[in-house]
Amino acid sequence: MSPLAAVGISIVLLIIFLMLSIPLPYCFGGALAFLVMTAGVSMKSMMLYAFAQTTGSVLLASPMFILAGNYMGGSGIATKLLDFADAFIGHIKGGLGIVSVVTCAVIGAISGSGFTGVAATGPIMIPRMEEQGYPRGFATALTTVSSVLGLLIPPSAIMVVYGWVTETSILACFLSTVIPGLLVTFLFCLINMLECKKFDLIVAKPLHGKAKLNMIFTRFVKAIPALVMPVIILGGIYGGVFTPTEAAAVAAIYAVPIGLWVYRSMNLKVIKELTFNSLCSIGAIMVMIFVCLMFAQTLVMMKVPQAIVEMIFGLTHNKFVILVIVNLFLFVVGMIVNDTTGMLICAPLLLPLMQQIGVSNVHFAAMMGVNLAMGGVTPPYASILYLGMRIGNTEFKDIFGPTMKLLIFGYIPVVFLTAFIPALSEWLPGLLGYC
């Protein structure tokens, strides 16, 4: 059997396994086993390669961000951030929705995860928004979809993976998604304000003068430990004090005393449960990364990236058309696997094609980031969406419509703007000399 035929059959098997809801490591392991049996791939060399890659210090950032995100969810940091933001715009019609979107962005900037935003913000914001008159489906959709901002607003765990796989500056990768992330944040807030015109919202009477200042000051004082956290993490990374891995560890360590002694929402039992849940997630993710690395490296050794370049150029040399094809491909990938898996598989396969048409590593980082982040709220994979449904106690039929509206009008435009306007992703890294 020819190598390309073996690769084609292995990908078909992979898709079948995914459709059968088999766990991801087994899906990629089964496809890899087929290549080992039919294409002469050395399993030993692939395992040695994957082991060498996964023992590096850079990859440690991903599990540390998971641990930091879980600790943040239990520490009370999200609650204080919500209360502080609510003091400014909570009395405005639609203001509560903006508070939810912005807080998810801030939580994401601290944790680097798409799950943390909805896990930490959803239990607080969804009931509060429903009490004000928001339909529960819309409140759940807004909070859930806004959680993907955690993958765009730096530091982002998937940007660590991209930088590691493609040997691109991780700091440049972080900066590449800042402007797209802010654009998505603005559009979500705008859509929320337009939708709120249809809702009969009960808005609290605004305070004025001394009463307003007292409320803002009181909530600010309570939120200081929470507000200090992103300053430490982001300032440490961009100031050169921390590496991304060290920043993730500092975030995890910082959240524990804040939860124990400042906000008193954690105790030793809670910390034990959060640590155990984090370890379970980390173990599953590391196994998945190990198997995906072997599968991706096998495809590289079998010259699949070169075959993709030849196939695309056989269809067209038009850069615009190629970017459309690549974005559609990444969108489909995001629908069937998680963001980390998609990044591990697609980055080494598509990067040669992007380089051939003049797309820089940093620009491609932003393209992959905004595409794969959307997969977390796009069925059938949609892991973040399903988590939001559980937290919001909402049926799929109630959340689907608002979710699609937010994606179509607030997210997909940014996907294509990022692809066709390189300055959106390259301007900030360029200020530091990365582009």
Short mmCIF file of C-alpha atoms in Angstrom, two decimals:
data_model
loop_
_atom_site.label_atom_id
_atom_site.label_comp_id
_atom_site.label_asym_id
_atom_site.label_seq_id
_atom_site.Cartn_x
_atom_site.Cartn_y
_atom_site.Cartn_z
CA MET A 1 0.00 0.00 0.00
CA SER A 2 1.33 3.44 -0.92
CA PRO A 3 2.08 5.85 1.96
CA LEU A 4 -0.55 8.38 0.86
CA ALA A 5 -3.21 5.66 0.55
CA ALA A 6 -2.33 4.47 4.07
CA VAL A 7 -2.62 8.04 5.36
CA GLY A 8 -6.00 8.46 3.66
CA ILE A 9 -7.38 5.26 5.20
CA SER A 10 -6.00 6.18 8.63
CA ILE A 11 -7.77 9.57 8.49
CA VAL A 12 -11.03 7.87 7.50
CA LEU A 13 -10.62 5.51 10.46
CA LEU A 14 -9.92 8.50 12.70
CA ILE A 15 -13.14 10.20 11.60
CA ILE A 16 -15.13 7.00 12.17
CA PHE A 17 -13.65 6.61 15.66
CA LEU A 18 -14.49 10.23 16.47
CA MET A 19 -18.08 9.77 15.24
CA LEU A 20 -18.39 6.74 17.55
CA SER A 21 -17.45 9.00 20.51
CA ILE A 22 -14.38 6.92 21.33
CA PRO A 23 -12.00 8.84 23.65
CA LEU A 24 -9.55 10.99 21.69
CA PRO A 25 -6.31 9.17 22.66
CA TYR A 26 -7.79 5.87 21.44
CA CYS A 27 -8.97 7.51 18.20
CA PHE A 28 -5.53 8.80 17.30
CA GLY A 29 -3.86 5.67 18.69
CA GLY A 30 -5.99 3.48 16.43
CA ALA A 31 -5.18 5.59 13.35
CA LEU A 32 -1.49 5.50 14.27
CA ALA A 33 -1.57 1.72 14.75
CA PHE A 34 -2.92 1.34 11.20
CA LEU A 35 -0.01 3.36 9.83
CA VAL A 36 2.45 1.29 11.84
CA MET A 37 1.04 -1.93 10.38
CA THR A 38 0.66 -0.78 6.77
CA ALA A 39 3.19 1.97 6.07
CA GLY A 40 6.28 0.78 7.90
CA VAL A 41 6.23 3.47 10.55
CA SER A 42 8.49 2.81 13.53
CA MET A 43 6.42 3.02 16.71
CA LYS A 44 9.60 3.10 18.79
CA SER A 45 10.98 6.18 17.06
CA MET A 46 7.61 7.93 17.32
CA MET A 47 7.37 7.19 21.04
CA LEU A 48 10.91 8.46 21.62
CA TYR A 49 10.07 11.65 19.72
CA ALA A 50 6.85 12.24 21.68
CA PHE A 51 8.59 11.54 25.00
CA ALA A 52 11.37 14.01 24.18
CA GLN A 53 8.81 16.69 23.28
CA THR A 54 6.50 16.23 26.27
CA THR A 55 9.29 16.36 28.86
CA GLY A 56 10.22 19.93 27.92
CA SER A 57 9.51 22.76 30.36
CA VAL A 58 7.45 24.78 27.85
CA LEU A 59 4.62 22.25 27.76
CA LEU A 60 4.34 22.42 31.55
CA ALA A 61 2.45 25.70 31.10
CA SER A 62 -0.71 23.91 29.92
CA PRO A 63 -1.25 21.76 33.05
CA MET A 64 -0.32 24.69 35.27
CA PHE A 65 -2.96 26.86 33.57
CA ILE A 66 -5.52 24.09 34.21
CA LEU A 67 -4.58 24.01 37.89
CA ALA A 68 -4.68 27.82 38.11
CA GLY A 69 -8.08 27.93 36.43
CA ASN A 70 -9.61 25.41 38.85
CA TYR A 71 -8.18 27.23 41.87
CA MET A 72 -9.53 30.52 40.56
CA GLY A 73 -12.98 29.01 40.19
CA GLY A 74 -13.04 28.11 43.87
CA SER A 75 -11.23 31.14 45.30
CA GLY A 76 -13.95 33.78 44.88
CA ILE A 77 -11.84 35.90 42.52
CA ALA A 78 -14.48 35.79 39.78
CA THR A 79 -17.23 36.95 42.16
CA LYS A 80 -15.30 40.03 43.25
CA LEU A 81 -14.42 40.94 39.68
CA LEU A 82 -18.10 40.65 38.71
CA ASP A 83 -19.23 42.83 41.62
CA PHE A 84 -16.66 45.50 40.82
CA ALA A 85 -17.60 45.68 37.13
CA ASP A 86 -21.29 45.67 38.06
CA ALA A 87 -20.78 48.79 40.18
CA PHE A 88 -20.06 50.81 37.02
CA ILE A 89 -22.55 49.55 34.42
CA GLY A 90 -24.86 47.11 36.21
CA HIS A 91 -27.65 49.70 36.40
CA ILE A 92 -27.64 50.25 32.60
CA LYS A 93 -30.11 48.26 30.50
CA GLY A 94 -27.94 45.49 29.07
CA GLY A 95 -25.08 46.38 31.42
CA LEU A 96 -25.20 43.02 33.18
CA GLY A 97 -24.52 41.25 29.89
CA ILE A 98 -21.50 43.46 29.28
CA VAL A 99 -20.27 42.66 32.80
CA SER A 100 -20.51 38.95 31.96
CA VAL A 101 -18.60 39.30 28.67
CA VAL A 102 -15.84 41.49 30.09
CA THR A 103 -15.41 39.34 33.19
CA CYS A 104 -15.06 36.21 31.06
CA ALA A 105 -12.35 38.01 29.09
CA VAL A 106 -10.52 39.00 32.28
CA ILE A 107 -10.85 35.52 33.78
CA GLY A 108 -9.49 34.10 30.53
CA ALA A 109 -6.57 36.52 30.67
CA ILE A 110 -5.64 35.03 34.03
CA SER A 111 -6.34 31.34 33.48
CA GLY A 112 -5.58 30.81 29.77
CA SER A 113 -8.56 28.46 29.47
CA GLY A 114 -11.96 28.54 27.80
CA PHE A 115 -13.59 26.46 30.52
CA THR A 116 -12.70 28.69 33.46
CA GLY A 117 -14.81 31.63 32.32
CA VAL A 118 -18.10 29.75 32.20
CA ALA A 119 -17.23 27.59 35.24
CA ALA A 120 -16.37 30.60 37.41
CA THR A 121 -18.80 33.16 35.99
CA GLY A 122 -21.81 31.10 34.91
CA PRO A 123 -23.13 30.04 38.35
CA ILE A 124 -23.14 33.70 39.44
CA MET A 125 -24.12 35.60 36.31
CA ILE A 126 -26.75 33.37 34.70
CA PRO A 127 -29.20 33.47 37.68
CA ARG A 128 -28.48 37.18 38.18
CA MET A 129 -29.23 37.95 34.52
CA GLU A 130 -32.40 35.84 34.61
CA GLU A 131 -33.61 37.76 37.67
CA GLN A 132 -33.17 40.99 35.73
CA GLY A 133 -35.30 39.68 32.87
CA TYR A 134 -32.87 38.05 30.44
CA PRO A 135 -34.19 34.81 28.89
CA ARG A 136 -32.23 32.01 30.51
CA GLY A 137 -31.18 30.63 27.12
CA PHE A 138 -29.67 33.96 26.03
CA ALA A 139 -27.97 34.53 29.41
CA THR A 140 -26.41 31.06 29.25
CA ALA A 141 -25.36 31.48 25.61
CA LEU A 142 -23.77 34.89 26.20
CA THR A 143 -21.77 33.71 29.21
CA THR A 144 -20.77 30.45 27.55
CA VAL A 145 -19.71 31.86 24.19
CA SER A 146 -17.82 34.68 25.92
CA SER A 147 -15.73 32.03 27.65
CA VAL A 148 -13.82 31.33 24.42
CA LEU A 149 -12.22 34.74 24.98
CA GLY A 150 -10.03 32.87 27.46
CA LEU A 151 -8.33 31.28 24.45
CA LEU A 152 -7.77 34.64 22.72
CA ILE A 153 -6.94 37.09 25.51
CA PRO A 154 -3.39 36.21 26.61
CA PRO A 155 -1.94 34.23 28.16
CA SER A 156 -3.58 31.41 26.21
CA ALA A 157 -2.80 27.72 26.68
CA ILE A 158 -3.28 26.88 23.00
CA MET A 159 -0.85 29.63 21.98
CA VAL A 160 1.74 27.95 24.20
CA VAL A 161 1.12 24.73 22.26
CA TYR A 162 1.37 26.52 18.89
CA GLY A 163 4.61 28.27 19.82
CA TRP A 164 6.05 25.01 21.10
CA VAL A 165 5.10 22.99 17.99
CA THR A 166 6.19 25.59 15.42
CA GLU A 167 9.18 27.00 17.35
CA THR A 168 7.65 30.47 17.31
CA SER A 169 8.06 33.00 20.14
CA ILE A 170 5.29 32.27 22.63
CA LEU A 171 5.10 35.93 23.61
CA ALA A 172 4.52 36.84 19.94
CA CYS A 173 1.80 34.18 19.75
CA PHE A 174 0.13 35.64 22.84
CA LEU A 175 0.12 39.13 21.34
CA SER A 176 -1.18 37.91 17.97
CA THR A 177 -4.68 37.23 19.31
CA VAL A 178 -5.07 40.34 21.48
CA ILE A 179 -6.71 42.57 18.86
CA PRO A 180 -8.96 39.77 17.50
CA GLY A 181 -9.96 38.98 21.08
CA LEU A 182 -10.82 42.61 21.82
CA LEU A 183 -12.84 42.83 18.60
CA VAL A 184 -14.84 39.75 19.59
CA THR A 185 -15.39 41.23 23.06
CA PHE A 186 -16.71 44.48 21.55
CA LEU A 187 -19.02 42.71 19.09
CA PHE A 188 -20.45 40.44 21.82
CA CYS A 189 -21.18 43.51 23.96
CA LEU A 190 -22.80 45.24 20.98
CA ILE A 191 -24.99 42.23 20.15
CA ASN A 192 -25.99 42.02 23.82
CA MET A 193 -27.09 45.68 23.83
CA LEU A 194 -29.11 45.23 20.62
CA GLU A 195 -30.80 42.07 21.91
CA CYS A 196 -31.65 43.73 25.23
CA LYS A 197 -33.97 46.12 23.40
CA LYS A 198 -36.29 43.12 22.95
CA PHE A 199 -36.21 42.13 26.63
CA ASP A 200 -38.30 43.61 29.44
CA LEU A 201 -35.42 44.07 31.84
CA ILE A 202 -35.78 45.18 35.44
CA VAL A 203 -32.81 47.45 36.04
CA ALA A 204 -31.82 48.61 39.51
CA LYS A 205 -32.21 52.30 40.16
CA PRO A 206 -28.82 53.94 39.67
CA LEU A 207 -27.07 55.50 42.63
CA HIS A 208 -25.72 59.02 42.46
CA GLY A 209 -23.20 61.18 44.22
CA LYS A 210 -21.73 59.97 47.48
CA ALA A 211 -23.71 56.72 47.53
CA LYS A 212 -22.33 55.78 44.09
CA LEU A 213 -18.77 56.59 45.10
CA ASN A 214 -19.12 54.63 48.35
CA MET A 215 -20.35 51.53 46.49
CA ILE A 216 -17.55 51.73 43.92
CA PHE A 217 -14.92 52.25 46.62
CA THR A 218 -16.24 49.38 48.77
CA ARG A 219 -16.31 46.94 45.87
CA PHE A 220 -12.92 48.14 44.65
CA VAL A 221 -11.32 47.46 48.03
CA LYS A 222 -12.82 43.95 48.08
CA ALA A 223 -11.69 43.34 44.49
CA ILE A 224 -8.08 44.50 44.97
CA PRO A 225 -6.69 40.94 45.47
CA ALA A 226 -8.57 39.81 42.37
CA LEU A 227 -7.43 42.82 40.32
CA VAL A 228 -3.83 42.35 41.39
CA MET A 229 -3.76 38.85 39.91
CA PRO A 230 -3.89 39.79 36.19
CA VAL A 231 -1.43 42.62 36.85
CA ILE A 232 1.07 40.16 38.34
CA ILE A 233 0.57 37.52 35.64
CA LEU A 234 0.44 39.72 32.55
CA GLY A 235 2.95 42.23 33.86
CA GLY A 236 5.31 39.41 34.75
CA ILE A 237 5.09 37.85 31.28
CA TYR A 238 5.38 41.04 29.23
CA GLY A 239 7.93 42.53 31.59
CA GLY A 240 10.20 39.52 31.17
CA VAL A 241 9.97 38.54 34.84
CA PHE A 242 8.14 35.24 34.21
CA THR A 243 8.07 32.71 31.44
CA PRO A 244 4.51 31.60 30.54
CA THR A 245 5.10 28.40 32.52
CA GLU A 246 6.23 30.32 35.59
CA ALA A 247 3.31 32.73 35.23
CA ALA A 248 0.84 29.84 35.23
CA ALA A 249 2.47 28.44 38.38
CA VAL A 250 2.37 31.86 40.08
CA ALA A 251 -1.34 32.16 39.20
CA ALA A 252 -2.07 28.78 40.79
CA ILE A 253 -0.06 29.59 43.93
CA TYR A 254 -1.56 33.09 44.26
CA ALA A 255 -5.17 31.83 44.09
CA VAL A 256 -4.77 29.52 47.10
CA PRO A 257 -4.09 32.07 49.90
CA ILE A 258 -6.61 34.46 48.34
CA GLY A 259 -9.29 31.76 48.51
CA LEU A 260 -8.24 30.55 51.98
CA TRP A 261 -7.63 33.73 53.95
CA VAL A 262 -8.90 36.73 51.97
CA TYR A 263 -12.22 35.66 50.44
CA ARG A 264 -12.53 32.53 52.63
CA SER A 265 -14.35 30.57 49.95
CA MET A 266 -11.88 27.67 50.08
CA ASN A 267 -10.71 25.24 52.73
CA LEU A 268 -8.33 22.29 52.68
CA LYS A 269 -11.09 19.92 51.56
CA VAL A 270 -12.00 22.18 48.64
CA ILE A 271 -8.33 22.53 47.66
CA LYS A 272 -7.96 18.75 47.72
CA GLU A 273 -11.01 18.31 45.47
CA LEU A 274 -9.87 21.03 43.05
CA THR A 275 -6.37 19.54 42.89
CA PHE A 276 -7.74 16.06 42.26
CA ASN A 277 -10.03 17.30 39.47
CA SER A 278 -7.12 19.20 37.94
CA LEU A 279 -4.86 16.15 38.03
CA CYS A 280 -7.51 14.03 36.31
CA SER A 281 -7.85 16.63 33.55
CA ILE A 282 -4.09 17.07 33.24
CA GLY A 283 -3.51 13.31 32.99
CA ALA A 284 -6.09 12.91 30.25
CA ILE A 285 -4.72 15.90 28.31
CA MET A 286 -1.09 14.77 28.54
CA VAL A 287 -1.96 11.30 27.25
CA MET A 288 -3.87 12.93 24.40
CA ILE A 289 -0.93 15.24 23.60
CA PHE A 290 1.50 12.29 23.62
CA VAL A 291 -0.56 10.27 21.15
CA CYS A 292 -1.34 13.29 18.95
CA LEU A 293 2.35 14.15 18.76
CA MET A 294 3.16 10.66 17.51
CA PHE A 295 0.38 10.81 14.92
CA ALA A 296 1.33 14.31 13.72
CA GLN A 297 5.04 13.45 13.46
CA THR A 298 4.16 10.31 11.51
CA LEU A 299 2.26 12.43 8.98
CA VAL A 300 5.21 14.82 8.74
CA MET A 301 7.66 11.96 8.15
CA MET A 302 5.38 10.60 5.43
CA LYS A 303 5.56 14.02 3.72
CA VAL A 304 1.86 14.77 4.08
CA PRO A 305 2.49 18.55 4.46
CA GLN A 306 4.25 18.59 1.09
CA ALA A 307 1.37 16.63 -0.43
CA ILE A 308 -1.12 19.18 0.97
CA VAL A 309 0.88 22.04 -0.56
CA GLU A 310 0.96 20.32 -3.96
CA MET A 311 -2.74 19.47 -3.81
CA ILE A 312 -3.82 23.02 -2.91
CA PHE A 313 -1.53 24.58 -5.52
CA GLY A 314 -2.93 22.10 -8.03
CA LEU A 315 -6.34 23.67 -7.42
CA THR A 316 -5.36 27.33 -7.16
CA HIS A 317 -2.49 29.73 -6.52
CA ASN A 318 -4.83 32.50 -5.39
CA LYS A 319 -3.88 33.48 -1.83
CA PHE A 320 -7.43 34.66 -1.04
CA VAL A 321 -8.95 31.31 -2.07
CA ILE A 322 -6.32 29.33 -0.18
CA LEU A 323 -6.99 31.29 3.01
CA VAL A 324 -10.72 30.63 2.66
CA ILE A 325 -10.06 26.88 2.21
CA VAL A 326 -7.71 26.77 5.22
CA ASN A 327 -10.17 28.66 7.44
CA LEU A 328 -13.03 26.34 6.47
CA PHE A 329 -10.80 23.34 7.13
CA LEU A 330 -9.82 24.64 10.58
CA PHE A 331 -13.47 25.37 11.34
CA VAL A 332 -14.39 21.74 10.58
CA VAL A 333 -11.46 20.48 12.65
CA GLY A 334 -12.60 22.61 15.59
CA MET A 335 -16.07 21.08 15.34
CA ILE A 336 -14.80 17.52 15.86
CA VAL A 337 -11.76 17.76 18.18
CA ASN A 338 -10.67 20.04 21.01
CA ASP A 339 -8.46 23.07 20.46
CA THR A 340 -5.24 21.47 21.74
CA THR A 341 -5.63 18.41 19.51
CA GLY A 342 -6.46 20.57 16.51
CA MET A 343 -3.39 22.70 17.16
CA LEU A 344 -1.08 19.71 17.52
CA ILE A 345 -2.29 18.08 14.31
CA CYS A 346 -2.90 21.05 12.01
CA ALA A 347 -0.03 23.41 12.86
CA PRO A 348 2.79 21.22 11.49
CA LEU A 349 0.65 20.09 8.54
CA LEU A 350 -0.49 23.51 7.33
CA LEU A 351 2.47 25.71 8.25
CA PRO A 352 4.47 24.83 5.09
CA LEU A 353 1.47 25.83 2.96
CA MET A 354 1.12 29.12 4.83
CA GLN A 355 4.80 29.87 4.38
CA GLN A 356 4.50 29.19 0.66
CA ILE A 357 1.82 31.90 0.29
CA GLY A 358 3.64 34.41 2.48
CA VAL A 359 1.72 34.02 5.77
CA SER A 360 4.02 34.49 8.76
CA ASN A 361 4.14 32.14 11.73
CA VAL A 362 2.65 34.85 13.95
CA HIS A 363 -0.23 35.57 11.55
CA PHE A 364 -0.96 31.86 11.27
CA ALA A 365 -0.94 31.58 15.08
CA ALA A 366 -3.81 34.08 15.24
CA MET A 367 -5.68 32.33 12.42
CA MET A 368 -5.47 28.97 14.18
CA GLY A 369 -6.31 30.48 17.56
CA VAL A 370 -9.52 32.23 16.52
CA ASN A 371 -10.69 29.24 14.44
CA LEU A 372 -10.03 26.47 16.94
CA ALA A 373 -11.35 28.47 19.89
CA MET A 374 -14.73 28.61 18.15
CA GLY A 375 -14.87 24.80 18.10
CA GLY A 376 -15.49 24.75 21.84
CA VAL A 377 -18.97 26.21 21.30
CA THR A 378 -19.72 24.67 17.89
CA PRO A 379 -21.45 21.24 17.78
CA PRO A 380 -20.81 18.37 17.60
CA TYR A 381 -17.67 18.76 19.79
CA ALA A 382 -18.74 21.94 21.65
CA SER A 383 -17.36 20.93 25.06
CA ILE A 384 -17.59 24.49 26.45
CA LEU A 385 -21.17 24.80 25.16
CA TYR A 386 -22.23 21.56 26.86
CA LEU A 387 -20.60 22.67 30.11
CA GLY A 388 -22.49 25.97 29.88
CA MET A 389 -25.75 24.11 29.33
CA ARG A 390 -25.17 22.10 32.51
CA ILE A 391 -24.22 25.15 34.55
CA GLY A 392 -27.14 27.17 33.18
CA ASN A 393 -29.57 24.23 33.44
CA THR A 394 -30.66 25.03 29.88
CA GLU A 395 -31.93 22.87 27.02
CA PHE A 396 -30.04 22.78 23.73
CA LYS A 397 -33.03 24.20 21.84
CA ASP A 398 -33.01 27.28 24.11
CA ILE A 399 -29.31 28.00 23.83
CA PHE A 400 -28.73 27.09 20.18
CA GLY A 401 -30.37 30.14 18.58
CA PRO A 402 -28.61 32.81 20.71
CA THR A 403 -25.31 30.92 20.36
CA MET A 404 -25.52 30.89 16.55
CA LYS A 405 -26.42 34.60 16.52
CA LEU A 406 -23.36 35.46 18.61
CA LEU A 407 -21.10 33.29 16.45
CA ILE A 408 -22.43 34.45 13.07
CA PHE A 409 -22.49 38.18 13.82
CA GLY A 410 -19.87 38.48 16.55
CA TYR A 411 -17.25 35.81 15.97
CA ILE A 412 -17.07 34.62 12.36
CA PRO A 413 -16.47 38.17 11.00
CA VAL A 414 -13.38 38.38 13.22
CA VAL A 415 -12.19 34.99 11.94
CA PHE A 416 -12.07 36.28 8.38
CA LEU A 417 -10.77 39.73 9.34
CA THR A 418 -7.89 38.01 11.12
CA ALA A 419 -7.15 35.89 8.05
CA PHE A 420 -7.24 38.70 5.49
CA ILE A 421 -5.82 41.62 7.51
CA PRO A 422 -2.40 40.51 8.82
CA ALA A 423 -1.96 43.78 10.75
CA LEU A 424 -4.59 42.66 13.28
CA SER A 425 -2.30 39.88 14.42
CA GLU A 426 1.14 41.27 13.55
CA TRP A 427 0.97 44.87 14.76
CA LEU A 428 1.44 44.25 18.49
CA PRO A 429 4.16 41.58 18.03
CA GLY A 430 5.80 43.96 15.55
CA LEU A 431 6.14 46.60 18.27
CA LEU A 432 8.43 44.18 20.10
CA GLY A 433 10.34 43.23 16.96
CA TYR A 434 8.76 39.82 16.34
CA CYS A 435 7.35 40.71 12.87
#
